[in-house]
Coordinates of C-alpha atoms and ligand atoms in Angstrom, one line a residue:
X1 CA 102.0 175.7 59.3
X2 CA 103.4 177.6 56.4
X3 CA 100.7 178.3 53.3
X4 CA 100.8 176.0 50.7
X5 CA 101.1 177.5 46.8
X6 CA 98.7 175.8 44.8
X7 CA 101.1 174.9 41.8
X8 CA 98.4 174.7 39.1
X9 CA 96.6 177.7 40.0
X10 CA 98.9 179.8 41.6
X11 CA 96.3 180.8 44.4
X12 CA 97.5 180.9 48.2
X13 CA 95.8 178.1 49.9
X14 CA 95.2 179.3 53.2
X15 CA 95.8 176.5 56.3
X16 CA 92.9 176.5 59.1
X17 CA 95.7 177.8 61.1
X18 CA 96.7 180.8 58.8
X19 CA 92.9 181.7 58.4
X20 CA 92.7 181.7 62.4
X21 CA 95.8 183.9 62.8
X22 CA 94.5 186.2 60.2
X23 CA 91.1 186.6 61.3
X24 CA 92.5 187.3 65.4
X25 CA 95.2 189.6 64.2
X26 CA 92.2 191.7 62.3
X27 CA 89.9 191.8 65.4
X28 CA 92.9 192.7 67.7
X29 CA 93.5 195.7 65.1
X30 CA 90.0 196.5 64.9
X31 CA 90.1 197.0 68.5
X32 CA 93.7 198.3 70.0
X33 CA 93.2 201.6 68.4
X34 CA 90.4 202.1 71.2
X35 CA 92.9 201.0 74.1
X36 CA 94.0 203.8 76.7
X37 CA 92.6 206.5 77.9
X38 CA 94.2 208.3 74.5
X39 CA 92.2 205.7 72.8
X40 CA 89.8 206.7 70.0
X41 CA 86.1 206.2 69.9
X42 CA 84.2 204.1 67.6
X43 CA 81.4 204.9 65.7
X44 CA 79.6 202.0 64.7
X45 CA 76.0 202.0 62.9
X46 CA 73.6 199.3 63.3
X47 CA 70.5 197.7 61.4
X48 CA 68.2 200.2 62.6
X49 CA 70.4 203.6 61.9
X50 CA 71.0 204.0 65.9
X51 CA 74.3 205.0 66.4
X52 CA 76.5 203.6 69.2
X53 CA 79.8 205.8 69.9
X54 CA 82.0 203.6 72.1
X55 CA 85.6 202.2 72.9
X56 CA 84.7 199.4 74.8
X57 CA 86.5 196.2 73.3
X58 CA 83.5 194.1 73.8
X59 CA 80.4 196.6 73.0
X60 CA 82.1 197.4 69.6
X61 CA 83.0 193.3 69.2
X62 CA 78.9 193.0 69.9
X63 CA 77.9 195.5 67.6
X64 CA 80.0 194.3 64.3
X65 CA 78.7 191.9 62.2
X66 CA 80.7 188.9 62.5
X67 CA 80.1 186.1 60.6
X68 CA 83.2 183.8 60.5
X69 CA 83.0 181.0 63.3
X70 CA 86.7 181.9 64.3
X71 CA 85.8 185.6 65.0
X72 CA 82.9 184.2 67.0
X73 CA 85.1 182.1 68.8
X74 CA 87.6 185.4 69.6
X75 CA 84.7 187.2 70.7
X76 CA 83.8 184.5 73.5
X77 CA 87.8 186.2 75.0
X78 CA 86.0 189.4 75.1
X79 CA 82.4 188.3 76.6
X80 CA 84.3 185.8 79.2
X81 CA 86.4 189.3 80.3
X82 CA 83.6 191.6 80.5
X83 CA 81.5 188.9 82.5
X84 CA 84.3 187.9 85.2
X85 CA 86.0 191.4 85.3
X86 CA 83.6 194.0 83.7
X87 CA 87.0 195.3 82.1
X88 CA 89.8 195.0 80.0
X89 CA 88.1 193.6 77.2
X90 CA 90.5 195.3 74.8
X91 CA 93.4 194.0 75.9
X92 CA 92.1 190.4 76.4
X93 CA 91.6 190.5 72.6
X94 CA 94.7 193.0 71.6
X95 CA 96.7 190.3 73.1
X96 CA 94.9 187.1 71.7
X97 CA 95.7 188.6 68.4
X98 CA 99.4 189.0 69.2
X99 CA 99.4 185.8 70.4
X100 CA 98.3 184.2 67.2
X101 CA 100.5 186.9 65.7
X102 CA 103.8 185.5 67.2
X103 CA 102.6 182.3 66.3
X104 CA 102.4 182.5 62.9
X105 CA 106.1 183.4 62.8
X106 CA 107.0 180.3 64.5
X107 CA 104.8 178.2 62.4
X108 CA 107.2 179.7 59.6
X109 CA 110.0 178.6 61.4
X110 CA 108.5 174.7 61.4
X111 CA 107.6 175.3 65.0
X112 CA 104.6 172.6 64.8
X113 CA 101.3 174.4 66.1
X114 CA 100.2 171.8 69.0
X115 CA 104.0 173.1 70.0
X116 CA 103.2 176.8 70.1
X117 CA 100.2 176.2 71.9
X118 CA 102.0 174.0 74.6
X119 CA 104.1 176.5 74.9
X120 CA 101.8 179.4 75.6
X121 CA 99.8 177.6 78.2
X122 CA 103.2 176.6 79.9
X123 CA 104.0 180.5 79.8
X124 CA 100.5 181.9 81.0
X125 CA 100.7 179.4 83.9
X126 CA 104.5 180.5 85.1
X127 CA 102.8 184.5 84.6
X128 CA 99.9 183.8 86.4
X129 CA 102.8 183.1 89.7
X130 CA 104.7 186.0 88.8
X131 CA 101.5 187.9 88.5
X132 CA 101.1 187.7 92.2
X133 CA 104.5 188.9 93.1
X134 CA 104.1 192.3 92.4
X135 CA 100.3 192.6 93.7
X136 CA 99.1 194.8 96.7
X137 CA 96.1 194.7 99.6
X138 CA 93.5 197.0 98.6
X139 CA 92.4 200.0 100.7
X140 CA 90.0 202.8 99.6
X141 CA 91.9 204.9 98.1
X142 CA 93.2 202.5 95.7
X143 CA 89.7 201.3 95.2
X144 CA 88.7 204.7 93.9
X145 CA 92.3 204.4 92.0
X146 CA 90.7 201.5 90.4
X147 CA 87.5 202.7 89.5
X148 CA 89.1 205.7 88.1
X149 CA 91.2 204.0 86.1
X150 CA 88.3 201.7 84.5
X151 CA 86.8 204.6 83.5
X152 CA 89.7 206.8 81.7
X153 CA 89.2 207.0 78.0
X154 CA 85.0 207.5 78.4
X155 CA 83.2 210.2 78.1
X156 CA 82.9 209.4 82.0
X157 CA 86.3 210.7 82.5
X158 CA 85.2 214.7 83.0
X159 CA 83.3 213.9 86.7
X160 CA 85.7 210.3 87.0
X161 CA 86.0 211.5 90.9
X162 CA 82.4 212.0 91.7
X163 CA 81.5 208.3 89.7
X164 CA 84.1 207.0 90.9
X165 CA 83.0 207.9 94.7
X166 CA 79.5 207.0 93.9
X167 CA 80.6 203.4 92.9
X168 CA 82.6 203.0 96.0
X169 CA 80.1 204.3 97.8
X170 CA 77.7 201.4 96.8
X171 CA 79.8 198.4 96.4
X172 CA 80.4 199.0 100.1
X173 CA 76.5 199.6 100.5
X174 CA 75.2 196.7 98.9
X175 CA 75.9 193.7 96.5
X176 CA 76.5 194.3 92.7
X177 CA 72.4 192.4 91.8
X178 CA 71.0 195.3 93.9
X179 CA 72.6 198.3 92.2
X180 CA 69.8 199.7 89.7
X181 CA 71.1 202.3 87.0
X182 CA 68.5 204.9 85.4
X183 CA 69.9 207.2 83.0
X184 CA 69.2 210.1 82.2
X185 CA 70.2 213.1 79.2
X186 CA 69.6 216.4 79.8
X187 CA 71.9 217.2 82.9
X188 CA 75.5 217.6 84.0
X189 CA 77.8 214.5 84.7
X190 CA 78.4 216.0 88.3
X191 CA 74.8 215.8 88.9
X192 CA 75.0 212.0 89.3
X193 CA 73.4 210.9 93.0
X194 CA 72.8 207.1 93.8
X195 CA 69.9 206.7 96.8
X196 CA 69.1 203.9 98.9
X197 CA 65.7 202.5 97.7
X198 CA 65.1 202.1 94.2
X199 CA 64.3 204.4 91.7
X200 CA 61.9 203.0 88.2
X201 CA 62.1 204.9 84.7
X202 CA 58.4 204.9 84.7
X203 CA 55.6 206.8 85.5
X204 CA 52.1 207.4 86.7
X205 CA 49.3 206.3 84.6
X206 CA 46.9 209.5 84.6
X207 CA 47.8 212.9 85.9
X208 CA 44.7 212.6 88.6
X209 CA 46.8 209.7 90.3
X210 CA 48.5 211.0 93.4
X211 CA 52.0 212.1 93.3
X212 CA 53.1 209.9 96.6
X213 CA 51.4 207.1 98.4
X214 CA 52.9 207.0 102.3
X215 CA 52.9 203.7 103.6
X216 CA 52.5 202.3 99.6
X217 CA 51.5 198.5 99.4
X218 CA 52.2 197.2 96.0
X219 CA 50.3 194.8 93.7
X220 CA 52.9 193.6 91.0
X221 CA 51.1 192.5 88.5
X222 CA 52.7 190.9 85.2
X223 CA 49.1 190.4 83.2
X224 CA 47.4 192.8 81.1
X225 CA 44.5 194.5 83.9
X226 CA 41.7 194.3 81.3
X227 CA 39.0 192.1 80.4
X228 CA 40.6 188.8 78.7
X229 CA 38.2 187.9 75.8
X230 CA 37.3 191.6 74.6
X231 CA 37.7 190.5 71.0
X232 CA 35.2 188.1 71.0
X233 CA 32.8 189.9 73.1
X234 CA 32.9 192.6 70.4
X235 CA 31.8 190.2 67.8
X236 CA 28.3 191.3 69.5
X237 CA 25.3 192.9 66.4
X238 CA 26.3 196.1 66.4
X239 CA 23.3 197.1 64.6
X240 CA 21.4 196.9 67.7
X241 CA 21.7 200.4 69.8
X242 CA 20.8 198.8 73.0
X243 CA 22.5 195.8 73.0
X244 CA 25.7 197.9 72.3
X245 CA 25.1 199.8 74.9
X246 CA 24.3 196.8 77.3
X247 CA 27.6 195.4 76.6
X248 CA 29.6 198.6 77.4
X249 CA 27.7 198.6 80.6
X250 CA 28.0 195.1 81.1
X251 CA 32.1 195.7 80.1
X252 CA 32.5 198.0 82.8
X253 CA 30.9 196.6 85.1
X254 CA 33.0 193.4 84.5
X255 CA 36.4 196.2 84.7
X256 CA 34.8 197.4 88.0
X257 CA 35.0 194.5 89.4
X258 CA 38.5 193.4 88.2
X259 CA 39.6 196.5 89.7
X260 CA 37.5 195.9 93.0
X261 CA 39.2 192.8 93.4
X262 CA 43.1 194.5 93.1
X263 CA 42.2 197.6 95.7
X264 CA 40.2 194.4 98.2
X265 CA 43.7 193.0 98.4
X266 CA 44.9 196.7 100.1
X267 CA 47.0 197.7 96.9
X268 CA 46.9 201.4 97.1
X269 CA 50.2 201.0 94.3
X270 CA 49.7 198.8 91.4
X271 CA 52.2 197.9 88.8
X272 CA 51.7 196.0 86.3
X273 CA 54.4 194.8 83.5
X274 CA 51.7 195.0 80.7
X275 CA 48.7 197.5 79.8
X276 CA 46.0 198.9 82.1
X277 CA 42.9 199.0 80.9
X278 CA 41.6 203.2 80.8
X279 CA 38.3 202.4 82.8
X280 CA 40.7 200.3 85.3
X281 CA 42.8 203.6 85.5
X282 CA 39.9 205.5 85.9
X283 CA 38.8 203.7 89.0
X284 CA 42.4 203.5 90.4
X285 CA 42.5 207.1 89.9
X286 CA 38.9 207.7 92.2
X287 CA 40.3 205.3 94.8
X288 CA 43.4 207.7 94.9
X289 CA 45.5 203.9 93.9
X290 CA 48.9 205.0 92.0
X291 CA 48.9 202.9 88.8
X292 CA 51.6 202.4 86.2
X293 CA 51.7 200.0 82.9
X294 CA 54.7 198.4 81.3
X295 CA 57.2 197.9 84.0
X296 CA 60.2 196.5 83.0
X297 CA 60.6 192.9 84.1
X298 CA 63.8 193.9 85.8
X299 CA 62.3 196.7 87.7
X300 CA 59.4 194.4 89.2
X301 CA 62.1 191.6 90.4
X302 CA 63.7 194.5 92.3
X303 CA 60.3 195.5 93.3
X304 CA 59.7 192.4 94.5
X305 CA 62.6 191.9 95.7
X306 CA 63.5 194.6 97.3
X307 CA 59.4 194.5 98.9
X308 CA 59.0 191.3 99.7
X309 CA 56.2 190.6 97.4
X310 CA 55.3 188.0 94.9
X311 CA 54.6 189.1 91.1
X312 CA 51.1 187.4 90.0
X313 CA 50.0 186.3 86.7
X314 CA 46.3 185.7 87.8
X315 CA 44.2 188.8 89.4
X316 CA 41.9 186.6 90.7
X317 CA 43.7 185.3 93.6
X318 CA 45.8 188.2 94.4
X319 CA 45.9 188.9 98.4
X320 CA 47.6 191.1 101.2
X321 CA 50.2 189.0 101.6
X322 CA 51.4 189.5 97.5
X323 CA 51.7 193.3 98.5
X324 CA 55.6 194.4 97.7
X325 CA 55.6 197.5 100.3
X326 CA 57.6 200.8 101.2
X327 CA 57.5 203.1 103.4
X328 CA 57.3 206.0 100.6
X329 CA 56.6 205.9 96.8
X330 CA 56.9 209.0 95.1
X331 CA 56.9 211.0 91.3
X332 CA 60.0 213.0 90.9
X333 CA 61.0 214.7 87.8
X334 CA 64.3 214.6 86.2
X335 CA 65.5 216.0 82.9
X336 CA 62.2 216.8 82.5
X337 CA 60.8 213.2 82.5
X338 CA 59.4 211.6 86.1
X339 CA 60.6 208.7 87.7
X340 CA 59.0 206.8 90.7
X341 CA 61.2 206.7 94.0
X342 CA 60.6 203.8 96.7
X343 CA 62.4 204.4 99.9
X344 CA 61.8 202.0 103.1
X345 CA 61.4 198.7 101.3
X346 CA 61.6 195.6 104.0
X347 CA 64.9 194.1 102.6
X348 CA 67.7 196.8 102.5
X349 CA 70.0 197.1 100.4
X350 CA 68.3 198.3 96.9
X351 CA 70.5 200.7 95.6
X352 CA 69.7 203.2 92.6
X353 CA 72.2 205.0 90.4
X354 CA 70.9 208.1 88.8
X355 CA 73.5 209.2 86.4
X356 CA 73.1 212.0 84.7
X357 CA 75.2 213.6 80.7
X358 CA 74.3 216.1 79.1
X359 CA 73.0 213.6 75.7
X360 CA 71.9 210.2 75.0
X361 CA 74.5 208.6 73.5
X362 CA 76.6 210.4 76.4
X363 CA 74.5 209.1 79.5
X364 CA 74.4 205.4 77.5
X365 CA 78.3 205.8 77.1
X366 CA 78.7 206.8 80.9
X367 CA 76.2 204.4 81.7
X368 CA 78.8 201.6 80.2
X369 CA 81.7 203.3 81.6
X370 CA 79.9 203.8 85.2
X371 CA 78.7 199.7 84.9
X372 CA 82.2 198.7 84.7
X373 CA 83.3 200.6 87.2
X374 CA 81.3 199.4 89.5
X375 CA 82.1 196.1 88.0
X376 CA 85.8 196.5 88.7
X377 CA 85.5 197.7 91.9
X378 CA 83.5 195.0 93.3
X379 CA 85.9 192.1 91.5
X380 CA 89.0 194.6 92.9
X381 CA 87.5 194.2 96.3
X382 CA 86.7 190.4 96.2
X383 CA 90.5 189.3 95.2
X384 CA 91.7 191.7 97.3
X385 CA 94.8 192.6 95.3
X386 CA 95.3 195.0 92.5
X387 CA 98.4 195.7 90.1
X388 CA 99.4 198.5 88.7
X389 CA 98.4 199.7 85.2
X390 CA 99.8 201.2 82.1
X391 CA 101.1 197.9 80.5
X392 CA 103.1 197.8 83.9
X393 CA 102.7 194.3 84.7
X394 CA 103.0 193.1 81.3
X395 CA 106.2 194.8 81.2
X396 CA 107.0 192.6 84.5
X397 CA 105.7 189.2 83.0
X398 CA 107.5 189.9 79.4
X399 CA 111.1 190.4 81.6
X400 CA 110.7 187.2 83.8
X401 CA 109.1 185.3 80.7
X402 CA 112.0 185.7 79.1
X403 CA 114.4 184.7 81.9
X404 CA 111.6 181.6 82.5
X405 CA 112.0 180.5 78.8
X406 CA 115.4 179.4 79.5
X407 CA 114.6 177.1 81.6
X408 CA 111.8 175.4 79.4
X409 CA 113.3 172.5 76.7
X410 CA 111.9 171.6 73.6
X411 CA 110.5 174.0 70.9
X412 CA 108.7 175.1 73.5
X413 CA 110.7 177.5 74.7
X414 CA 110.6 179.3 71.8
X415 CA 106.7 179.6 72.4
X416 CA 107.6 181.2 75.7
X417 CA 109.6 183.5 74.4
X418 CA 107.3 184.9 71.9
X419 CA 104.5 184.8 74.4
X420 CA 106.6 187.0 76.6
X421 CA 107.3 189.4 73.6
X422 CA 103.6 189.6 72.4
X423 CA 102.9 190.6 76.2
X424 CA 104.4 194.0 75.4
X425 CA 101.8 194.5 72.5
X426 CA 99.9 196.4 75.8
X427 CA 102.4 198.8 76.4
X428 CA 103.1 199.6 72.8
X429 CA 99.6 200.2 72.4
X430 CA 99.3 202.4 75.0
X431 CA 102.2 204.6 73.9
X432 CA 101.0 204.5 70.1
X433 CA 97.4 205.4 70.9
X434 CA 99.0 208.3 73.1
X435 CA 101.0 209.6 70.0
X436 CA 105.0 208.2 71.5
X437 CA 106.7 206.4 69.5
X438 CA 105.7 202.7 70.5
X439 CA 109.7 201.5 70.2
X440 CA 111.1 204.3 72.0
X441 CA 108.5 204.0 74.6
X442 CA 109.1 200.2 75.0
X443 CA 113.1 201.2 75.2
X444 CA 113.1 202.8 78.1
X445 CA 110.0 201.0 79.9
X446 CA 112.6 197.7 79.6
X447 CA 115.2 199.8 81.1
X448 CA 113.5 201.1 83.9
X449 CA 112.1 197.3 84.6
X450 CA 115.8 195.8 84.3
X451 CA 115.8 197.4 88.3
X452 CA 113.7 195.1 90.2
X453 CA 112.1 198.3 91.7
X454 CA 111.1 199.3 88.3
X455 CA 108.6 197.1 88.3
X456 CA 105.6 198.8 88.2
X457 CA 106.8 201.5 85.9
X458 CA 104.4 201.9 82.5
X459 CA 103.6 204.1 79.7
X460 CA 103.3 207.7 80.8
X461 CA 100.5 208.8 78.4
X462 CA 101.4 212.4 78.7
X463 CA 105.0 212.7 79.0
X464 CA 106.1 209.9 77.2
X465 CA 108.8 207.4 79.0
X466 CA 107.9 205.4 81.8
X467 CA 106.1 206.7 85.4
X468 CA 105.4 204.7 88.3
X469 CA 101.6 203.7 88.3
X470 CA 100.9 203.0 91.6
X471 CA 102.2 206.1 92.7
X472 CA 99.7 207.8 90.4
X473 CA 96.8 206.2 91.3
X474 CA 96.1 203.9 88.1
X475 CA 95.4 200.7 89.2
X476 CA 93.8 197.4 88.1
X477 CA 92.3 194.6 90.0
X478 CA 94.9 191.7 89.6
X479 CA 91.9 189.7 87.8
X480 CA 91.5 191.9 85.0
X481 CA 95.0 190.8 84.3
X482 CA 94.8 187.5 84.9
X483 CA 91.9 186.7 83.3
X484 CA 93.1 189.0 80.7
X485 CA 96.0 186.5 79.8
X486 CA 94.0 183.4 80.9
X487 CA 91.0 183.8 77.9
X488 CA 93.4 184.7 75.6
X489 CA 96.4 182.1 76.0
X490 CA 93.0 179.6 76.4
X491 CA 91.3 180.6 72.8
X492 CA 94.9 180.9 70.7
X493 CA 96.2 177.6 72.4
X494 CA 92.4 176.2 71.5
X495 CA 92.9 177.5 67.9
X496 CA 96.2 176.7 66.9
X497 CA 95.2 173.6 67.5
X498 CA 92.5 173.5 64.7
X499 CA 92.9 171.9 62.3
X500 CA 89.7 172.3 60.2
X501 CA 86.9 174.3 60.3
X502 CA 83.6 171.7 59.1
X503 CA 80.4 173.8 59.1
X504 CA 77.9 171.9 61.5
X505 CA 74.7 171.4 59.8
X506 CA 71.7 173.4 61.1
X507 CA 67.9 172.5 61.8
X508 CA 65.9 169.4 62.7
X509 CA 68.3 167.1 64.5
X510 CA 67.9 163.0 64.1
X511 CA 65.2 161.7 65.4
X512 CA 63.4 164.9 65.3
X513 CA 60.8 166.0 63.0
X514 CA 61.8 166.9 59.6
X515 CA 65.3 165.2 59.8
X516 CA 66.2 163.8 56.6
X517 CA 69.9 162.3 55.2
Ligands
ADP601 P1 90.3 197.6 78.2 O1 89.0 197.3 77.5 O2 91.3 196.6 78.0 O3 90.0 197.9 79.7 P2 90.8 200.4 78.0 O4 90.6 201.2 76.8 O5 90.0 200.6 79.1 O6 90.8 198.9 77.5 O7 92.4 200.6 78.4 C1 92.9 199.9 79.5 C2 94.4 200.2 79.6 O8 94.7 201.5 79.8 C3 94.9 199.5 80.8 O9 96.1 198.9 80.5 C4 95.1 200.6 81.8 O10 96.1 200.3 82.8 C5 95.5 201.7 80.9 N1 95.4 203.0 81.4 C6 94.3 203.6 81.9 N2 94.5 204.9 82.4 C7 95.8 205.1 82.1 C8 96.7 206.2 82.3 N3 96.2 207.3 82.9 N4 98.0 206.1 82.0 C9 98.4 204.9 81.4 N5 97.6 203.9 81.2 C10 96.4 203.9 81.5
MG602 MG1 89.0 199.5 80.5

């Protein structure tokens, strides 16, 4: 719909649909300047001052404040991607934006907006077929192809081969909810290992603990390992000498037995996801027990997990058969910080990552990059089929789009067309971010597809022109793609139809308490 001109003010009245277009096309440029391996980092700031360097379409999406409901709604393209594909969140939303893009100049042309978005999903449905056309059977090498190519553009891309073995390595090991990632700065990229068992950024309580426990039988404990009404029992006369010292006695003889109770059930390992009381430690630390406080909740589901015990909230009742065990726990220091190791759990398959950058902000990035990798390479082997990259099937789809749209009546066809042009938006990117001239670029890219052999040709980010992508190893699973162009025809179809945005109220709901007219 075209903007009406408020006569007596002379202000633009913006339709829903303009404000939609307007606030897509401003994401999709906020983000395409990232796209590529030539792509450039953002820097973004948040509340707190922490800085977060990335150029991950959906990490910089989460990290900007957005407040209008549409750019919340453009953002859903971006988390739906990253969750079914762990990749190609940039594009997803570089081509939602093109999308709404190409539909505002058909709105122009009276093109009526339920039309457009007909017309788009008839288009994404005929590429999804077409899709499938120029797709190939996975083998290793292209696996490591693909997990190569997820990680071009990140700081990962120095040691791409060595992550990009390692995440091979486990896929085919294990399943992607067994993989644990620790991090750590300090060291080289090259110096990444992943180990079967798992590995916990944590470590010993006091230095008198041992270093290892053989044959370790863990109590995972999720409660604080103290006395539970301390306050109150400190509400004792203090004025009275020996009735303070009576209640410490009394205290620690209470703690004694608390502990008692955890080493009766045969813990020699106990870790608990909240505080340890010091006298506790103390005792753990006589018995020769290895104790550790604040475990991360995901760390003692792997735990448990991985050694078949059961996490208890109540010390009282703990027993043997609550023990988590492995064969070996041990301390082992890493950029100067330990970690504990468990090797020989009961149910194989736990899987730890230790990747390794020189900073913080570089392990975190490579710790992204490294996640979607592994990501990609596990969707890359369910499907079974991967394209090629470099805006090469895009290029494909745009071509037979455009041959498709003649066959489509109706106004529609116009929305095919334009859905096949704002398909090449990828490319174009790609050879802009690179420094080529995006026209050029597309020029001979169409002329190299016009040969049906052409057809996975894309941008050649360091020559310029067109090279074949499969034959240089950069390679996408086909559902990055697909998906890619499902979210995005799904949200501009969903918002072109919209035609006004009424804020829901917020708070008590009828019938609830506090609900008033
Ligand atoms: P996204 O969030 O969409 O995955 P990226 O910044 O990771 O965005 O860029 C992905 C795009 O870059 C894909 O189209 C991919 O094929 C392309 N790409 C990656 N490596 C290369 C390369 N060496 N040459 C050309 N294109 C590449
Ligand atoms: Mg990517």
């Amino acid at each position: 719909m075209t903007s009406a001109v408020d006569a007596k003010q002379g202000v633009q009245v913006m339709t829903p649909q303009d404000i939609n277009i307007q606030v897509a096309k401003q994401l999709a440029d906020l983000v395409r300047s990232t796209l590529g391996p030539y792509g450039m980092d953002k820097e973004m700031v948040d509340a707190s001052g922490e800085v977060v360097i990335t150029n991950d379409g959906a990490a910089i999406l989460k990290e900007t404040k957005l407040n209008h409901p549409t750019a919340k709604i453009i953002t859903e393209v971006a988390r739906t991607q990253e969750e079914n594909c762990y990749d190609g969140t940039t594009s997803s939303i570089v081509i939602t934006g093109e999308l709404m893009d190409k539909a505002k100049d058909l709105t122009k042309k009276k093109v009526h907006p339920t039309r457009v978005s007909k017309g788009y999903v008839l288009a994404n449905n005929k590429a999804q077929e077409l899709l499938h056309d120029i797709a190939i059977d996975v083998d290793d090498d292209l696996l490591l192809s693909v997990a190569s190519t997820a990680m071009t553009g990140k700081s990962a891309e120095a040691a791409q081969d060595v992550l990009a073995q390692i995440a091979l390595d486990v896929i085919k090991s294990t399943t992607l909810d067994n993989i644990n990632i620790i991090k750590r700065p300090n060291g080289k990229v090259g110096d990444s290992v992943a180990i079967a068992g798992l590995l916990i950024d944590r470590e010993k309580m006091t230095h008198d603990m041992p270093n290892e426990v053989k044959d370790a039988k863990i109590a995972l404990i999720s409660v604080d390992i103290t006395l539970p009404e301390f306050a109150q029992q400190l509400q004792i006369q203090v004025s009275d000498n020996t009735a303070v010292q009576e209640f410490i006695e009394s205290r620690k003889l209470q703690l004694k037995e608390i502990a008692d109770v955890i080493i009766a059930s045969g813990a020699n390992v106990v870790l608990c996801k909240r505080d340890i009381d010091p006298f506790v430690a103390e005792i753990f630390a006589q018995k020769g027990v290895y104790a550790c406080r604040r475990v991360a909740m995901s760390d003692m589901e792997s735990i448990s997990r991985a050694g078949e015990g059961r996490m208890v909230s109540s010390i009282d009742g703990i027993k043997e058969a609550d023990l988590a065990t492995a064969e070996l726990l041990e301390e082992i220091t890493v950029g100067e910080r330990p970690l504990i190791k468990l090797t020989g759990t009961p149910s194989k398959g736990a899987v730890s990552v230790l990747l390794r950058a020189p900073t913080h902000t570089t392990v975190e990035e490579i710790g992204r990059a490294f996640d979607d990798a592994v990501g990609v390479v596990s969707v890359a082997l369910d499907s079974g089929k991967v394209v090629g990259g470099g805006g090469s099937p895009y290029l494909y789809l745009s071509k037979h789009l455009k041959d498709f749209a003649s066959t489509v009546s109706g106004r529609e066809q116009l929305a095919v067309e334009a859905f096949a042009q704002a398909l090449e938006i990828i490319p174009a990117a790609l050879a802009e971010n690179s420094g080529l001239d995006p026209l050029d670029t597309l020029i001979s890219l169409r002329q190299l597809h016009s040969d049906a052999a052409g057809h996975s040709f894309g941008v050649d980010v360091e020559n310029g022109g067109g090279v074949n992508m499969l034959e240089n190893g950069i390679v996408e699973p086909i559902n990055v793609v697909s998906q890619a162009l499902d979210s995005a025809t799904t949200i501009a179809a969903q918002l072109l139809r919209i035609d006004n945005i009424i804020e829901m109220r917020t708070g008590p709901e009828i019938g609830e308490d506090g609900f008033n007219y």
